[in-house]
Short mmCIF file of C-alpha atoms in Angstrom, two decimals:
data_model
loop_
_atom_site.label_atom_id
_atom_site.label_comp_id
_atom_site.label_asym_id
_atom_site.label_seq_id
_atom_site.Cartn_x
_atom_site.Cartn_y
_atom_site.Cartn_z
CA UNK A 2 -52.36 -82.34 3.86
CA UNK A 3 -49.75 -85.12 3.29
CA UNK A 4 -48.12 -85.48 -0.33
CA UNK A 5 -46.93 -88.41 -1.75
CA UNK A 6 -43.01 -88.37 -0.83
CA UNK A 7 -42.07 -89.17 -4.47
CA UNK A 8 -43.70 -85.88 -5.53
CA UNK A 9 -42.80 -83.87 -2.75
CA UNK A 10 -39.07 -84.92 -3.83
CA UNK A 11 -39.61 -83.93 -7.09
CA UNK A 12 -41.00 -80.82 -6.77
CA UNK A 13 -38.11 -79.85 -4.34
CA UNK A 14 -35.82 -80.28 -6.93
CA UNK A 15 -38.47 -78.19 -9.92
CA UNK A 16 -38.86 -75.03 -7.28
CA UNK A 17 -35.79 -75.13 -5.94
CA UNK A 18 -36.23 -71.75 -3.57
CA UNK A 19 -40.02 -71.39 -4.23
CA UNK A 20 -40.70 -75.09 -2.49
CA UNK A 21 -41.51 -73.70 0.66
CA UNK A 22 -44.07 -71.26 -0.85
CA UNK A 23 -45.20 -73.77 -2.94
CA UNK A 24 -45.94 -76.29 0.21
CA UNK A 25 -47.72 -73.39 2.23
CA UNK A 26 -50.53 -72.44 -0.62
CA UNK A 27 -52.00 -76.17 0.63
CA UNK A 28 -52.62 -74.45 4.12
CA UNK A 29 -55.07 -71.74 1.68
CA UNK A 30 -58.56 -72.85 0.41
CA UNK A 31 -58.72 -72.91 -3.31
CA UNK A 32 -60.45 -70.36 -5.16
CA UNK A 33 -63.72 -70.76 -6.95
CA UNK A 34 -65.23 -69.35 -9.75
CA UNK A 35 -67.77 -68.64 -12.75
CA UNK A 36 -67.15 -68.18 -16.11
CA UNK A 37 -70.28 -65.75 -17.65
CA UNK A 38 -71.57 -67.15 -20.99
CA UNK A 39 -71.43 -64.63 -23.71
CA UNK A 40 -73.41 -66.14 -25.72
CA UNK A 41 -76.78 -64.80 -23.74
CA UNK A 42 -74.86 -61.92 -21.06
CA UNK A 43 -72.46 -59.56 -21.11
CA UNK A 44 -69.77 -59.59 -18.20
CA UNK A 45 -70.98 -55.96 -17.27
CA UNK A 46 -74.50 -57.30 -17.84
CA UNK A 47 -74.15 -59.68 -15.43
CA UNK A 48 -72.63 -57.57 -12.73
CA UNK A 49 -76.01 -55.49 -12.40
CA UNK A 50 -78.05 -58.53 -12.00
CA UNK A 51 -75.99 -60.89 -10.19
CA UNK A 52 -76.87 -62.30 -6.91
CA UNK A 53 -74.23 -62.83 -5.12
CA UNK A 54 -70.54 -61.03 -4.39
CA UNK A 55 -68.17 -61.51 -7.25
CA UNK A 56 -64.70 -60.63 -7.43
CA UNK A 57 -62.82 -60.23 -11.50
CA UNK A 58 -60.16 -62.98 -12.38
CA UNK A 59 -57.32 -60.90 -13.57
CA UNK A 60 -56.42 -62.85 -16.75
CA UNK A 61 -59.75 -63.95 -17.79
CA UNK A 62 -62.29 -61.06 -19.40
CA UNK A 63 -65.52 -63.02 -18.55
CA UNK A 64 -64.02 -65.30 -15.59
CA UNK A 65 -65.11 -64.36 -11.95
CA UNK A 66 -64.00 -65.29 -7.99
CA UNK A 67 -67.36 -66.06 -6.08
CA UNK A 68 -67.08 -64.80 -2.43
CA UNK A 69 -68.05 -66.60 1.07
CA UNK A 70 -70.30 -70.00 1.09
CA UNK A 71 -72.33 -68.99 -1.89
CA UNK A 72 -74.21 -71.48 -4.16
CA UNK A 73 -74.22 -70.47 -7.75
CA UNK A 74 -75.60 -73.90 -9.07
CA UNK A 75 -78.49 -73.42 -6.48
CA UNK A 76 -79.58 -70.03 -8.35
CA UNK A 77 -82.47 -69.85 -11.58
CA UNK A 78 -79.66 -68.24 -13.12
CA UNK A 79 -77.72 -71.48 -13.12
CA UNK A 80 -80.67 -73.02 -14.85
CA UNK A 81 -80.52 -70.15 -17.71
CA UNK A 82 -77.29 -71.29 -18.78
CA UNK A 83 -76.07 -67.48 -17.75
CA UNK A 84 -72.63 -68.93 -16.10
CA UNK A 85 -70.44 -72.30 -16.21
CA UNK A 86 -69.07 -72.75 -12.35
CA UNK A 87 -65.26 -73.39 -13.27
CA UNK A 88 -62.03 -73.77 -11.44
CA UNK A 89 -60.15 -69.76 -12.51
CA UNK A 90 -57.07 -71.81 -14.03
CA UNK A 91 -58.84 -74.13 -15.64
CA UNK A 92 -60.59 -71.10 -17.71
CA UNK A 93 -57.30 -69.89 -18.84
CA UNK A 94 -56.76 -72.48 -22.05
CA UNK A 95 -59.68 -71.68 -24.01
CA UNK A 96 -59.32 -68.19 -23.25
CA UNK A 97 -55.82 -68.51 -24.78
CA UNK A 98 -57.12 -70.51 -27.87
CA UNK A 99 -57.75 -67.59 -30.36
CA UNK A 100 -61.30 -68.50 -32.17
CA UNK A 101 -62.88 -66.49 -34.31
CA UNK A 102 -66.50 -66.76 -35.61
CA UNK A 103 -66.71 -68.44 -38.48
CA UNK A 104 -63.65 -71.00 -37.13
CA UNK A 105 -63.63 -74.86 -37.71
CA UNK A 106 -63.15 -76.04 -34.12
CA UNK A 107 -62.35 -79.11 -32.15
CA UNK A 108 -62.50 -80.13 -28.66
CA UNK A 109 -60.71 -83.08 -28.55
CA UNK A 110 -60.89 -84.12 -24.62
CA UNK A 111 -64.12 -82.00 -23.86
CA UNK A 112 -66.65 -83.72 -20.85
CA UNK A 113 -67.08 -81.29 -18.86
CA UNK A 114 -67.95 -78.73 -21.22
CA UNK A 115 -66.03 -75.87 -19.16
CA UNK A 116 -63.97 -75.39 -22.03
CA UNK A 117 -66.29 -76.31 -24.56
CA UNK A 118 -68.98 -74.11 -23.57
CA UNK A 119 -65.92 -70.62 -23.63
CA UNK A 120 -65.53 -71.96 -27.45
CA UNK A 121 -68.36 -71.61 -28.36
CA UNK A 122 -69.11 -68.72 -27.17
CA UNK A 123 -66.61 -67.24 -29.10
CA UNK A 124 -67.61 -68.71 -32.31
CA UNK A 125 -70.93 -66.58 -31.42
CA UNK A 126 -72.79 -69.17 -33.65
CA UNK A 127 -71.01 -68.93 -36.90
CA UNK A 128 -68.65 -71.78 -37.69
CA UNK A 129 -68.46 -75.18 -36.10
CA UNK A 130 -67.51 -76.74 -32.59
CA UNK A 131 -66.79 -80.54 -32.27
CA UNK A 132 -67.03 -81.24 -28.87
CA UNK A 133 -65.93 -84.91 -28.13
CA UNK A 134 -64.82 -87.14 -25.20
CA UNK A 135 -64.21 -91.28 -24.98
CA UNK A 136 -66.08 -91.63 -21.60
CA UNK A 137 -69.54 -92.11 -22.97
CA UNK A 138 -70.76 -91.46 -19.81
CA UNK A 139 -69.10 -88.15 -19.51
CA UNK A 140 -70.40 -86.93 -23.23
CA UNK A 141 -73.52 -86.96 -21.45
CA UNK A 142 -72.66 -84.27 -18.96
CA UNK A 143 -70.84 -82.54 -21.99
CA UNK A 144 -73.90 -82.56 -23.57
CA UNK A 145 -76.19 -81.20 -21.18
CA UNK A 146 -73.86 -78.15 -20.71
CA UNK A 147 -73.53 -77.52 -24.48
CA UNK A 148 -77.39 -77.17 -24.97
CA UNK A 149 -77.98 -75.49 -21.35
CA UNK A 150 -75.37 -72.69 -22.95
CA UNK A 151 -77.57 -72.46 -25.62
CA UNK A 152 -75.22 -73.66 -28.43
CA UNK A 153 -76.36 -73.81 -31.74
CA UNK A 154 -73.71 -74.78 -33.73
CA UNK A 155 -71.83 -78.27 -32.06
CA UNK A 156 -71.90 -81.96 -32.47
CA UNK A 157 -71.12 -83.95 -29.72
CA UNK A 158 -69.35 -86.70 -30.03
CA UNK A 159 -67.54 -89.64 -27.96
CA UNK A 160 -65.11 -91.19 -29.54
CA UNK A 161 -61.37 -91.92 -29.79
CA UNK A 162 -59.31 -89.53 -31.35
CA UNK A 163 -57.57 -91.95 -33.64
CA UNK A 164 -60.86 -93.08 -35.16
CA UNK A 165 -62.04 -88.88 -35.73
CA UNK A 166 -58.52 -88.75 -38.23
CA UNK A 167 -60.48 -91.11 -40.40
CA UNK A 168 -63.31 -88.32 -40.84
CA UNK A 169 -61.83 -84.98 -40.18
CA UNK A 170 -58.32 -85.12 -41.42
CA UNK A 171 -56.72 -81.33 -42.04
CA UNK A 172 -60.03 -80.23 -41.45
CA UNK A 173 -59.75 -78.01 -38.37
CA UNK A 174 -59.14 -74.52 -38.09
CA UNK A 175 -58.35 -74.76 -34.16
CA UNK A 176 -58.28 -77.65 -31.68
CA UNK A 177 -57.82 -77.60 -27.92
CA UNK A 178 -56.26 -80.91 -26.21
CA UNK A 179 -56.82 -80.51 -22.46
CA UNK A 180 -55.47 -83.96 -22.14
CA UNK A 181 -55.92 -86.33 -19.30
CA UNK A 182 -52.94 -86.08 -16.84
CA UNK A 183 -52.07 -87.10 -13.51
CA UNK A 184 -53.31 -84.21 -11.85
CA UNK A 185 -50.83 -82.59 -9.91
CA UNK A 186 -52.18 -78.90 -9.73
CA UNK A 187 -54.96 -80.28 -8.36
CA UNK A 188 -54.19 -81.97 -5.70
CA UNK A 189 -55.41 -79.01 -3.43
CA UNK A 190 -58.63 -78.95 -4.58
CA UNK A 191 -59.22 -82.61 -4.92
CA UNK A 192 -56.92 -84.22 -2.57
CA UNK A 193 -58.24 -87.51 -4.01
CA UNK A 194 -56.65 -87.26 -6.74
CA UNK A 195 -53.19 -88.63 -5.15
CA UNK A 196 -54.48 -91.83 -4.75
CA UNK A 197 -55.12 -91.48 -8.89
CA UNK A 198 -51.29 -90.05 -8.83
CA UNK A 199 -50.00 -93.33 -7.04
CA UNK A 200 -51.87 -95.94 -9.28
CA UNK A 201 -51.14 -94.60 -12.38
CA UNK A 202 -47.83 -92.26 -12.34
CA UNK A 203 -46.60 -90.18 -15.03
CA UNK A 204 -45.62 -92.34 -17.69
CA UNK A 205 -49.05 -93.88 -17.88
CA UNK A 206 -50.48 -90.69 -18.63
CA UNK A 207 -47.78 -89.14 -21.28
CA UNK A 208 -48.46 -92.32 -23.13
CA UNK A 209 -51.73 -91.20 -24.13
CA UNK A 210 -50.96 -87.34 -24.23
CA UNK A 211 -48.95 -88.54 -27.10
CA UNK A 212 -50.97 -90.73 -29.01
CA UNK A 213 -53.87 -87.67 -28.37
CA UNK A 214 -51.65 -84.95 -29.91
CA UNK A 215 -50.64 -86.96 -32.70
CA UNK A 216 -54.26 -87.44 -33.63
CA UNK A 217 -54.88 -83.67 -33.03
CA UNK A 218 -51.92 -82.63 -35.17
CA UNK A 219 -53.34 -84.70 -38.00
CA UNK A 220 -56.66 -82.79 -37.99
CA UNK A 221 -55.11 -79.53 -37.80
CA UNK A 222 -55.16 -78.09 -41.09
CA UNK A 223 -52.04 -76.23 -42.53
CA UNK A 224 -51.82 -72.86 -40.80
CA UNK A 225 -54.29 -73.54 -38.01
CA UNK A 226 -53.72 -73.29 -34.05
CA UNK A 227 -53.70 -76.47 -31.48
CA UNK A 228 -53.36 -75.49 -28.01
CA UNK A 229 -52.58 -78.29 -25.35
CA UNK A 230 -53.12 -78.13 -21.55
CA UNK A 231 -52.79 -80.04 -18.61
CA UNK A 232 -53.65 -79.44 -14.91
CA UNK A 233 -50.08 -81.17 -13.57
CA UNK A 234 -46.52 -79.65 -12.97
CA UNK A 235 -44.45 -82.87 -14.67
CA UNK A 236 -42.04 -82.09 -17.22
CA UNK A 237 -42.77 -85.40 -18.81
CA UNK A 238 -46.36 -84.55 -19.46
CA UNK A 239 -45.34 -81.16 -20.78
CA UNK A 240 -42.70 -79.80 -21.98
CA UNK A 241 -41.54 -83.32 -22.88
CA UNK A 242 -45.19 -84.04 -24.95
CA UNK A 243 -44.21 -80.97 -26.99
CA UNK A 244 -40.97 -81.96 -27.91
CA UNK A 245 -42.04 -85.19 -28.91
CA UNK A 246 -44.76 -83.49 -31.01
CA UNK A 247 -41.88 -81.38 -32.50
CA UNK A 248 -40.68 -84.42 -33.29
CA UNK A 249 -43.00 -86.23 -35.25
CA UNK A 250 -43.74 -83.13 -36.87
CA UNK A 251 -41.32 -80.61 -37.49
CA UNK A 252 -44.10 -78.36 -39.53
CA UNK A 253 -45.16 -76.99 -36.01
CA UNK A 254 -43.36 -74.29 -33.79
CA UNK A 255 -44.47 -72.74 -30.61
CA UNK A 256 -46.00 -69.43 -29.98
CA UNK A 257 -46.25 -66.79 -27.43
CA UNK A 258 -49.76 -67.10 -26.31
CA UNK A 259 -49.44 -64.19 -24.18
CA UNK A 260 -49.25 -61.98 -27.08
CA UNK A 261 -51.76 -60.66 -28.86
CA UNK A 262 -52.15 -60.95 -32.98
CA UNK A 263 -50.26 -57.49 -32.35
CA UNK A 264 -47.35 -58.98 -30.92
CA UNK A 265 -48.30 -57.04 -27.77
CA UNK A 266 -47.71 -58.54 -24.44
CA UNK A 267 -50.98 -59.04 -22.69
CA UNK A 268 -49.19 -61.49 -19.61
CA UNK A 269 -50.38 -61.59 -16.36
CA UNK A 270 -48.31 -61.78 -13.10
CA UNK A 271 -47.62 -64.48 -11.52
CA UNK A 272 -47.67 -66.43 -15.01
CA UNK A 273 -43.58 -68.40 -15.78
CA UNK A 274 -42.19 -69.58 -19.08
CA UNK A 275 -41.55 -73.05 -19.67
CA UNK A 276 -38.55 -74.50 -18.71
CA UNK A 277 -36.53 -76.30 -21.88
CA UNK A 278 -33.94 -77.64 -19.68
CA UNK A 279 -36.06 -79.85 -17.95
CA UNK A 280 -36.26 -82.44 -20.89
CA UNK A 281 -33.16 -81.28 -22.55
CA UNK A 282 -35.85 -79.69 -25.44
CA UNK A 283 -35.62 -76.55 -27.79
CA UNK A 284 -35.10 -73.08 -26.67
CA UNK A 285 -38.96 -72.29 -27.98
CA UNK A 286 -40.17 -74.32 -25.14
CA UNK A 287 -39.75 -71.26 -23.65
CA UNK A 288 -42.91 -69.92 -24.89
CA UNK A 289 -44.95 -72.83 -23.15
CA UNK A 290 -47.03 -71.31 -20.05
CA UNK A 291 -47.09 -72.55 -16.39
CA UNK A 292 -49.71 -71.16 -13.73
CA UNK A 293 -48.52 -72.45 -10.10
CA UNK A 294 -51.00 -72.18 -7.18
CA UNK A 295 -48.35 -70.20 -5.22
CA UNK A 296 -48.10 -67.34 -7.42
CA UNK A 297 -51.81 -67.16 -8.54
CA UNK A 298 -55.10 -67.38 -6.89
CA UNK A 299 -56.12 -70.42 -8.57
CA UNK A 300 -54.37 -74.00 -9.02
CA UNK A 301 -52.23 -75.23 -11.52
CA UNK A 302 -51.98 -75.86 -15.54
CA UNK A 303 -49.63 -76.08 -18.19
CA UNK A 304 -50.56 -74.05 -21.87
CA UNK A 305 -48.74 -74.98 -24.96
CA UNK A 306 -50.57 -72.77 -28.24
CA UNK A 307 -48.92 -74.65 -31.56
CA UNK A 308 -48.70 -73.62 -34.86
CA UNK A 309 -49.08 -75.50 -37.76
CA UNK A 310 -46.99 -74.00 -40.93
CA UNK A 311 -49.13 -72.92 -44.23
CA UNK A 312 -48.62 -74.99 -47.14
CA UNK A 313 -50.92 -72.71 -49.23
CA UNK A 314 -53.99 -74.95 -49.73
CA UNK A 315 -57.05 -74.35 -49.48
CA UNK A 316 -59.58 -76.74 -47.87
CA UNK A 317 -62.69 -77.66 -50.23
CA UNK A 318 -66.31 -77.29 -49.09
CA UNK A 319 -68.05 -80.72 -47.13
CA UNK A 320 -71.91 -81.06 -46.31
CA UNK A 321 -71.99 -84.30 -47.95
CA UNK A 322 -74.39 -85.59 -45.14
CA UNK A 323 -77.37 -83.16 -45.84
CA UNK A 324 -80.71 -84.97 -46.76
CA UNK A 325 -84.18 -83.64 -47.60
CA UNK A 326 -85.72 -84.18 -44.50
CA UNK A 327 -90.00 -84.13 -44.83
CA UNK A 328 -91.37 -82.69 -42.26
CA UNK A 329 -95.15 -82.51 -40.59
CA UNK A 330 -97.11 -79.19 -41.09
CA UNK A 331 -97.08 -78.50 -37.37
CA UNK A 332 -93.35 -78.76 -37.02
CA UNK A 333 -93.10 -76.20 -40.19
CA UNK A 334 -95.90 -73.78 -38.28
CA UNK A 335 -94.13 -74.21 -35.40
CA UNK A 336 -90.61 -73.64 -36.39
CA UNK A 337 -91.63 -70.37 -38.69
CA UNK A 338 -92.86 -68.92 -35.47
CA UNK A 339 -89.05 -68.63 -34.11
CA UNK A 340 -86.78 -65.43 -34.43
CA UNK A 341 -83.76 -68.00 -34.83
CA UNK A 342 -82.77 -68.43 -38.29
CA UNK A 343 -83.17 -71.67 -39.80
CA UNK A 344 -81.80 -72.87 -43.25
CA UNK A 345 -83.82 -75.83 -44.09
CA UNK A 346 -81.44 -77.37 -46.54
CA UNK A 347 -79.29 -77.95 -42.91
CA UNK A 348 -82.08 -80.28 -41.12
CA UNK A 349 -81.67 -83.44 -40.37
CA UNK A 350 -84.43 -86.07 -39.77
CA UNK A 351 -83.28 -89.22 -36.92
CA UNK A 352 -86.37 -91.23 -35.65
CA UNK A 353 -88.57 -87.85 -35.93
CA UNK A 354 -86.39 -85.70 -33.78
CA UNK A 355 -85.41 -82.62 -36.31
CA UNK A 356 -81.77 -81.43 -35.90
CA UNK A 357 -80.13 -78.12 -37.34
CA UNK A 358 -76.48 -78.94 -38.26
CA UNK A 359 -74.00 -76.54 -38.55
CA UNK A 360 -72.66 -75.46 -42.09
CA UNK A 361 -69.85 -77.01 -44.25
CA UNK A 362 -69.05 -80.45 -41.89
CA UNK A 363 -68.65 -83.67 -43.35
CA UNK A 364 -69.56 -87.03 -43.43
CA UNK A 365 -70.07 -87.92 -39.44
CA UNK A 366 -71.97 -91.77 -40.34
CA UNK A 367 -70.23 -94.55 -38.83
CA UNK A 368 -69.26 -91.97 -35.70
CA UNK A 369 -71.02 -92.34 -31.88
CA UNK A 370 -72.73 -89.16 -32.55
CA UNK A 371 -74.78 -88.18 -28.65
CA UNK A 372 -75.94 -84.50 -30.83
CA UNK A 373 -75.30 -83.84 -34.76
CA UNK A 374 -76.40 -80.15 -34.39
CA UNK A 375 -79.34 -78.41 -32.35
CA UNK A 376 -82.17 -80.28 -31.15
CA UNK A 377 -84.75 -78.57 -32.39
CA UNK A 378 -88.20 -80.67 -31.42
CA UNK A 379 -89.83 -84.03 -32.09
CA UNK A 380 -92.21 -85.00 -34.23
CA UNK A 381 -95.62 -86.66 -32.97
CA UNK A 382 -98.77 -87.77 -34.18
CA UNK A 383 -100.66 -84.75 -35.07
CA UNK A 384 -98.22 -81.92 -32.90
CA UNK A 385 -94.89 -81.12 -32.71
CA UNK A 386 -92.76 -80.70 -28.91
CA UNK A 387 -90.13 -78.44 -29.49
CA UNK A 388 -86.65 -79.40 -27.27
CA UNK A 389 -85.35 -78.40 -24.42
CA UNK A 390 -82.14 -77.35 -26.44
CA UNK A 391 -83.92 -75.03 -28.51
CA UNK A 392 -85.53 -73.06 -25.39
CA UNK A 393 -82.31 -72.44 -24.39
CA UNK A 394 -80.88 -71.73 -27.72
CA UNK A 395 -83.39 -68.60 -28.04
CA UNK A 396 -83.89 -65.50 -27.03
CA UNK A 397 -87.34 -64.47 -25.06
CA UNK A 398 -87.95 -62.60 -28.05
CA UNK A 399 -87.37 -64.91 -30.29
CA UNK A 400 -90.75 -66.90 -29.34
CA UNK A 401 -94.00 -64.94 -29.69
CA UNK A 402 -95.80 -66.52 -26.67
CA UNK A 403 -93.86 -66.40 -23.06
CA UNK A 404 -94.04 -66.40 -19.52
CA UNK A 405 -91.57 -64.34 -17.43
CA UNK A 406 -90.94 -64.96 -13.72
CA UNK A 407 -88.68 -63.22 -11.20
CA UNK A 408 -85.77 -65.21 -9.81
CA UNK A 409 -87.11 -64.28 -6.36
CA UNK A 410 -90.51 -65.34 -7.76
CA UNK A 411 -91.61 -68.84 -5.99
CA UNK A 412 -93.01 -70.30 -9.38
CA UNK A 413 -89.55 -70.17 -10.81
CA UNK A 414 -88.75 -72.94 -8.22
CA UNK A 415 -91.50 -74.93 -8.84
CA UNK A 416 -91.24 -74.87 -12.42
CA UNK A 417 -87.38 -76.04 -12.28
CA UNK A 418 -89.02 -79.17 -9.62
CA UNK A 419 -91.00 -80.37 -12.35
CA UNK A 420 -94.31 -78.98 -10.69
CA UNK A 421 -97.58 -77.83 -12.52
CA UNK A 422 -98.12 -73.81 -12.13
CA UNK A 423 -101.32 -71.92 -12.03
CA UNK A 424 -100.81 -68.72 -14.06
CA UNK A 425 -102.34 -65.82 -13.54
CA UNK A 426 -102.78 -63.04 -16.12
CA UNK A 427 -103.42 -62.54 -20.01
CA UNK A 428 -100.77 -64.97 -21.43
CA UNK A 429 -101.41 -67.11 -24.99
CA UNK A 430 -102.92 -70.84 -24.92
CA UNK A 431 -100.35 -73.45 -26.28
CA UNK A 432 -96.60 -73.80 -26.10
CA UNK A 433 -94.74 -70.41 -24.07
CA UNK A 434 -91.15 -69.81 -23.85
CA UNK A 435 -90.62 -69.88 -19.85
CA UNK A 436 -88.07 -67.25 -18.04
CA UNK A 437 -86.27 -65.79 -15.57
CA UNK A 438 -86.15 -62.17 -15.71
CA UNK A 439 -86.05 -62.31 -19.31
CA UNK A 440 -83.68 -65.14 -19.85
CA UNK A 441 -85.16 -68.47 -20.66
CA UNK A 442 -85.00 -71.75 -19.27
CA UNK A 443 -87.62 -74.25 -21.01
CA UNK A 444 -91.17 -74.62 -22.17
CA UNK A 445 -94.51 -75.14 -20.58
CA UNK A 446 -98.39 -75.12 -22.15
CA UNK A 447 -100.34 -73.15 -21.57
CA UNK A 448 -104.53 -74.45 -20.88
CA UNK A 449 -107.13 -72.49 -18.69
CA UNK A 450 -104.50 -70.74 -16.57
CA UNK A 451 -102.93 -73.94 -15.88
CA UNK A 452 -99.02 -74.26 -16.83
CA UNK A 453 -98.34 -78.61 -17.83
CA UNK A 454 -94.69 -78.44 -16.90
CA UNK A 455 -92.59 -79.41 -20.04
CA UNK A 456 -88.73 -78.92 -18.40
CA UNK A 457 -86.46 -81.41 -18.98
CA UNK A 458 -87.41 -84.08 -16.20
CA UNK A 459 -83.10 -84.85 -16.29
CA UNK A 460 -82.09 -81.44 -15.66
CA UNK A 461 -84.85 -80.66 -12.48
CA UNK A 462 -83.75 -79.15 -9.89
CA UNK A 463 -83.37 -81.34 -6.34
#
């Protein structure tokens, strides 16, 4: 692989002695993995069941190596939202980010949803995740990965950060700002991103990393946690975008985010410090977090967990954006059918689709909302279709008539293609909750042993 001279230069002069190991990792494939959502599996769950050889990631509880020329996105278990195919490095800053149910939580620079999709499941469905991202069109893949995870409690938004101040100003518990870079740990597993390194440079980049975090720090309330990422090695981008922060706003310090809420160290090997000295910053740039793809099996990233100091307030209650919503009789009979727990004063009525929002937000009018809050079903003359979001929001208990296939079970295919199933056995007429062994993935009805396909056409598998 050939490297840009400019960078190869400069990263001569970061290593120092490690350059040479540093070049040789490009002569190693990069290492792939899956992140298991906890929201529907348990890591040690998942091991009985799973298809394929796995191998742990070392720093990341629910984070896994796949083995050989497997295909995890080619598996029903893909479909069930059981686990989020993601980069092992790139799992590290929301692992790092300490949520707790219950939290306020922001995503400022979200599309994928890889990190997203790890907050949430640690809010376990209590609290609130804002998920946004500028790129429109890459909300819409944010989107689809929130609701295949099964996530009740997010709004999805795309917009940019300066205009979400105007709405949620100190209203965040935690925020995470993987921030668009130039890309430098990645340039083994997407050489094409060079060519992105050439056009644009550095400086292009840490332009917006600091108009991003200055948005973020403003939505932070007082004694809540931001914790900004990259996947590049420049100093600029980094440790210099932190001291500028530190800056602007001398009410935030740095903390250790390899130690626990115990103070006890909980770093991994092959994890460095950041480096103060390499934009003349403060000795607590220190605490700032480098992975490098010579010392870890995975590529590289930058962490930086913030703290904003406690002023002693205490935030007021929102919800200001809650309307009686009227809805049809057979969206109330079907919706009192579900195990999931549904506050009615939280609905929201748009164009007959009925959403759940999550508790205590405020006023979100004005903002390029894609999802307010669950999708639960839409309204139609005389029925009511319930979403693909809220099949894979439930449990296959949760639903008193389902289907349950197999994953080696042909039909499970067919139903993911789109394809109308014969059924054979004593199932229930109407609506069922389809599965794969016992996890489910969408809905079908039910007529004379005949199953009309009802999965998301844009999510079928080709």
């Amino acid at each position: 692989m050939t490297l840009p001279k400019l960078f190869e230069n400069r990263m001569r002069e970061l290593l120092g002695e490690e350059y040479e190991d540093y070049i040789k990792c490009f002569e190693e494939k990069h290492y792939s993995g899956l992140r298991i959502n906890t929201l529907k599996i348990t890591p040690e769950e998942f091991e009985k069941i799973c298809p394929f050889e796995i191998k742990r990631i070392p720093w990341i509880e629910n984070g896994y190596y796949y083995i050989g020329k497997e295909q995890p996105a080619r598996h029903p278990y893909y479909y069930a939202g059981l686990y989020y195919i993601q980069e092992p490095s790139a799992m590290t800053p929301a692992n790092l980010l300490p949520v707790k149910p219950g939290d306020k939580v922001l995503d400022l620079c979200a599309a994928p949803g890889g990190k997203s999709t790890e907050l949430a499941a640690k809010l376990k469905g209590e609290g609130v995740l804002v998920a946004n991202d500028i790129s429109n069109s890459r909300a819409k893949a944010l989107l689809k990965n929130i609701e295949l995870f099964g996530v009740k409690n997010a709004i999805v938004v795309s917009e940019a950060p300066a205009k979400l101040v105007n709405y949620f100003e100190g209203y965040f518990d935690k925020i995470l700002v993987d921030a668009p870079c130039s890309g430098e740990g990645m340039f083994r597993k997407t050489p094409s991103i060079m060519k992105n390194w050439e056009q644009y440079g550095v400086d292009y980049y840490n332009k917006l990393q600091k108009e991003i975090i200055l948005s973020a720090a403003r939505m932070l309330k007082p004694g809540g946690k931001i914790l900004y990422s990259t996947c590049t090695f420049s100093p600029e981008e980094n440790e210099g975008t932190i001291k500028f922060l530190l800056e602007q706003y001398p009410d935030f310090h740095i903390l250790n985010p390899l130690k626990d809420e115990y103070a006890n160290d909980v770093s991994y090997e092959g994890f460095s410090f950041g480096r103060p000295e390499w934009v003349e910053g403060p000795e607590e740039l220190s605490n700032c977090i480098r992975l490098w793809p010579h010392r870890i099996h995975g590529e590289g990233h930058f962490i930086t967990l913030l703290e904003k100091a406690s002023d002693g307030t205490v935030t007021g209650s929102y919800g200001e954006n809650k309307d009686k919503v009227s809805l049809s009789g057979e969206a109330v009979e079907f919706l009192n059918q579900l195990g999931l727990t549904i506050d009615y004063k939280n609905l929201s009525l748009r164009e007959d689709k009925i959403y759940l929002l999550p508790e205590d937000i405020p006023s979100i009018k004005g903002l390029r909302i894609l999802r307010p809050g669950l999708f639960l079903g839409e309204m139609k003359k005389n029925r009511f279709e319930p979403s693909q979001a809220l099949a894979c929001a439930l449990k296959s208990w949760d639903y008193p008539k389902s289907i349950n296939f197999t994953a080696d079970n042909p039909d499970v295919i067919k139903y993911l293609k789109c394809e109308t199933i014969t059924v054979t056995g004593e199932y229930q007429e109407s609506w069922n909750l389809i599965n794969v062994d016992g996890y489910p993935l969408g809905w079908g009805k039910l007529t004379n042993n005949v199953l009309k396909n009802k999965y998301l056409p844009g999510w079928r598998w080709m």
